[in-house]
């Protein structure tokens, strides 16, 4: 295990505000940055790739992960669940 400390940057904003554009540009210009793929219960949209854009899982699976304490954070937005698994950070 490395003792090197990193910097956690959280980009959060309403849908359609440009979060994806910002993080994609940051990844292009900084080779030391990584993207944390979130989990969600919402339906996969055209062009999205499971494991790249999100981990798309069923609500029952998400709720089980909540019970097991797998998430660093999670929230329900417009009836769908979104969360960051601890192992992603």
PDB file of C-alpha atoms in Angstrom:
ATOM      1  CA  UNK A   1       0.000   0.000   0.000  1.00  0.00           C
ATOM      2  CA  UNK A   2       1.281   3.438  -0.930  1.00  0.00           C
ATOM      3  CA  UNK A   3       1.582   6.208   1.635  1.00  0.00           C
ATOM      4  CA  UNK A   4       1.219   8.785  -1.132  1.00  0.00           C
ATOM      5  CA  UNK A   5      -1.695  11.104  -0.440  1.00  0.00           C
ATOM      6  CA  UNK A   6      -3.909  12.321  -3.207  1.00  0.00           C
ATOM      7  CA  UNK A   7      -6.435  15.066  -3.627  1.00  0.00           C
ATOM      8  CA  UNK A   8     -10.110  14.183  -3.943  1.00  0.00           C
ATOM      9  CA  UNK A   9     -12.013  16.528  -6.245  1.00  0.00           C
ATOM     10  CA  UNK A  10     -15.803  16.304  -6.295  1.00  0.00           C
ATOM     11  CA  UNK A  11     -17.694  17.845  -9.195  1.00  0.00           C
ATOM     12  CA  UNK A  12     -21.382  18.151  -8.455  1.00  0.00           C
ATOM     13  CA  UNK A  13     -24.085  20.133 -10.215  1.00  0.00           C
ATOM     14  CA  UNK A  14     -27.565  19.732 -11.706  1.00  0.00           C
ATOM     15  CA  UNK A  15     -28.138  17.580 -14.798  1.00  0.00           C
ATOM     16  CA  UNK A  16     -27.091  19.253 -18.017  1.00  0.00           C
ATOM     17  CA  UNK A  17     -24.689  21.705 -16.368  1.00  0.00           C
ATOM     18  CA  UNK A  18     -21.507  20.314 -17.943  1.00  0.00           C
ATOM     19  CA  UNK A  19     -20.066  18.003 -15.262  1.00  0.00           C
ATOM     20  CA  UNK A  20     -19.171  15.351 -17.843  1.00  0.00           C
ATOM     21  CA  UNK A  21     -17.458  17.887 -20.118  1.00  0.00           C
ATOM     22  CA  UNK A  22     -15.411  19.201 -17.193  1.00  0.00           C
ATOM     23  CA  UNK A  23     -14.208  15.815 -15.950  1.00  0.00           C
ATOM     24  CA  UNK A  24     -13.426  14.567 -19.480  1.00  0.00           C
ATOM     25  CA  UNK A  25     -11.317  17.661 -20.134  1.00  0.00           C
ATOM     26  CA  UNK A  26      -9.503  17.275 -16.812  1.00  0.00           C
ATOM     27  CA  UNK A  27      -8.680  13.656 -17.655  1.00  0.00           C
ATOM     28  CA  UNK A  28      -7.248  14.803 -21.006  1.00  0.00           C
ATOM     29  CA  UNK A  29      -4.891  17.355 -19.497  1.00  0.00           C
ATOM     30  CA  UNK A  30      -3.908  15.572 -16.257  1.00  0.00           C
ATOM     31  CA  UNK A  31      -2.492  12.057 -16.484  1.00  0.00           C
ATOM     32  CA  UNK A  32      -2.437  11.759 -12.685  1.00  0.00           C
ATOM     33  CA  UNK A  33      -6.231  12.073 -12.345  1.00  0.00           C
ATOM     34  CA  UNK A  34      -8.691   9.192 -12.192  1.00  0.00           C
ATOM     35  CA  UNK A  35     -12.473   9.113 -12.564  1.00  0.00           C
ATOM     36  CA  UNK A  36     -14.666   7.407  -9.996  1.00  0.00           C
ATOM     37  CA  UNK A  37     -17.479   5.471 -11.691  1.00  0.00           C
ATOM     38  CA  UNK A  38     -20.731   5.782  -9.718  1.00  0.00           C
ATOM     39  CA  UNK A  39     -23.433   3.171  -9.277  1.00  0.00           C
ATOM     40  CA  UNK A  40     -27.020   3.889 -10.291  1.00  0.00           C
ATOM     41  CA  UNK A  41     -30.400   2.209 -10.532  1.00  0.00           C
ATOM     42  CA  UNK A  42     -31.542   4.340 -13.456  1.00  0.00           C
ATOM     43  CA  UNK A  43     -31.895   2.896 -16.940  1.00  0.00           C
ATOM     44  CA  UNK A  44     -28.852   2.954 -19.164  1.00  0.00           C
ATOM     45  CA  UNK A  45     -29.105   5.636 -21.874  1.00  0.00           C
ATOM     46  CA  UNK A  46     -28.104   5.190 -25.496  1.00  0.00           C
ATOM     47  CA  UNK A  47     -24.334   5.485 -25.857  1.00  0.00           C
ATOM     48  CA  UNK A  48     -23.584   4.844 -22.175  1.00  0.00           C
ATOM     49  CA  UNK A  49     -21.272   1.974 -21.317  1.00  0.00           C
ATOM     50  CA  UNK A  50     -21.751  -0.059 -18.140  1.00  0.00           C
ATOM     51  CA  UNK A  51     -18.623   0.249 -15.995  1.00  0.00           C
ATOM     52  CA  UNK A  52     -17.426   3.356 -17.849  1.00  0.00           C
ATOM     53  CA  UNK A  53     -20.224   5.898 -17.440  1.00  0.00           C
ATOM     54  CA  UNK A  54     -21.947   4.208 -14.481  1.00  0.00           C
ATOM     55  CA  UNK A  55     -22.353   0.777 -12.974  1.00  0.00           C
ATOM     56  CA  UNK A  56     -26.013   0.092 -13.797  1.00  0.00           C
ATOM     57  CA  UNK A  57     -27.562  -2.214 -11.194  1.00  0.00           C
ATOM     58  CA  UNK A  58     -31.012  -3.178  -9.953  1.00  0.00           C
ATOM     59  CA  UNK A  59     -32.533  -1.366  -6.976  1.00  0.00           C
ATOM     60  CA  UNK A  60     -32.394  -4.552  -4.861  1.00  0.00           C
ATOM     61  CA  UNK A  61     -28.651  -4.842  -5.545  1.00  0.00           C
ATOM     62  CA  UNK A  62     -28.103  -1.171  -4.672  1.00  0.00           C
ATOM     63  CA  UNK A  63     -30.054  -1.501  -1.425  1.00  0.00           C
ATOM     64  CA  UNK A  64     -27.971  -4.555  -0.502  1.00  0.00           C
ATOM     65  CA  UNK A  65     -24.795  -2.525  -1.045  1.00  0.00           C
ATOM     66  CA  UNK A  66     -26.227   0.162   1.263  1.00  0.00           C
ATOM     67  CA  UNK A  67     -26.866  -2.450   3.976  1.00  0.00           C
ATOM     68  CA  UNK A  68     -23.324  -3.815   3.610  1.00  0.00           C
ATOM     69  CA  UNK A  69     -21.851  -0.319   3.935  1.00  0.00           C
ATOM     70  CA  UNK A  70     -20.253  -0.416   0.477  1.00  0.00           C
ATOM     71  CA  UNK A  71     -20.952   3.229  -0.369  1.00  0.00           C
ATOM     72  CA  UNK A  72     -18.919   6.265   0.615  1.00  0.00           C
ATOM     73  CA  UNK A  73     -22.000   8.312  -0.226  1.00  0.00           C
ATOM     74  CA  UNK A  74     -25.345   7.720  -1.894  1.00  0.00           C
ATOM     75  CA  UNK A  75     -28.553   9.595  -2.625  1.00  0.00           C
ATOM     76  CA  UNK A  76     -31.951   9.182  -4.207  1.00  0.00           C
ATOM     77  CA  UNK A  77     -32.552  11.618  -7.076  1.00  0.00           C
ATOM     78  CA  UNK A  78     -35.838  11.674  -9.018  1.00  0.00           C
ATOM     79  CA  UNK A  79     -36.667   8.193  -7.719  1.00  0.00           C
ATOM     80  CA  UNK A  80     -33.345   6.618  -8.747  1.00  0.00           C
ATOM     81  CA  UNK A  81     -30.385   5.745  -6.520  1.00  0.00           C
ATOM     82  CA  UNK A  82     -26.842   6.989  -7.164  1.00  0.00           C
ATOM     83  CA  UNK A  83     -23.749   6.234  -5.115  1.00  0.00           C
ATOM     84  CA  UNK A  84     -19.975   6.103  -4.932  1.00  0.00           C
ATOM     85  CA  UNK A  85     -18.584   2.786  -3.777  1.00  0.00           C
ATOM     86  CA  UNK A  86     -15.708   3.061  -1.299  1.00  0.00           C
ATOM     87  CA  UNK A  87     -13.502   0.897  -3.513  1.00  0.00           C
ATOM     88  CA  UNK A  88     -13.725   3.520  -6.285  1.00  0.00           C
ATOM     89  CA  UNK A  89     -11.997   6.182  -4.214  1.00  0.00           C
TER      90      UNK A  89
END
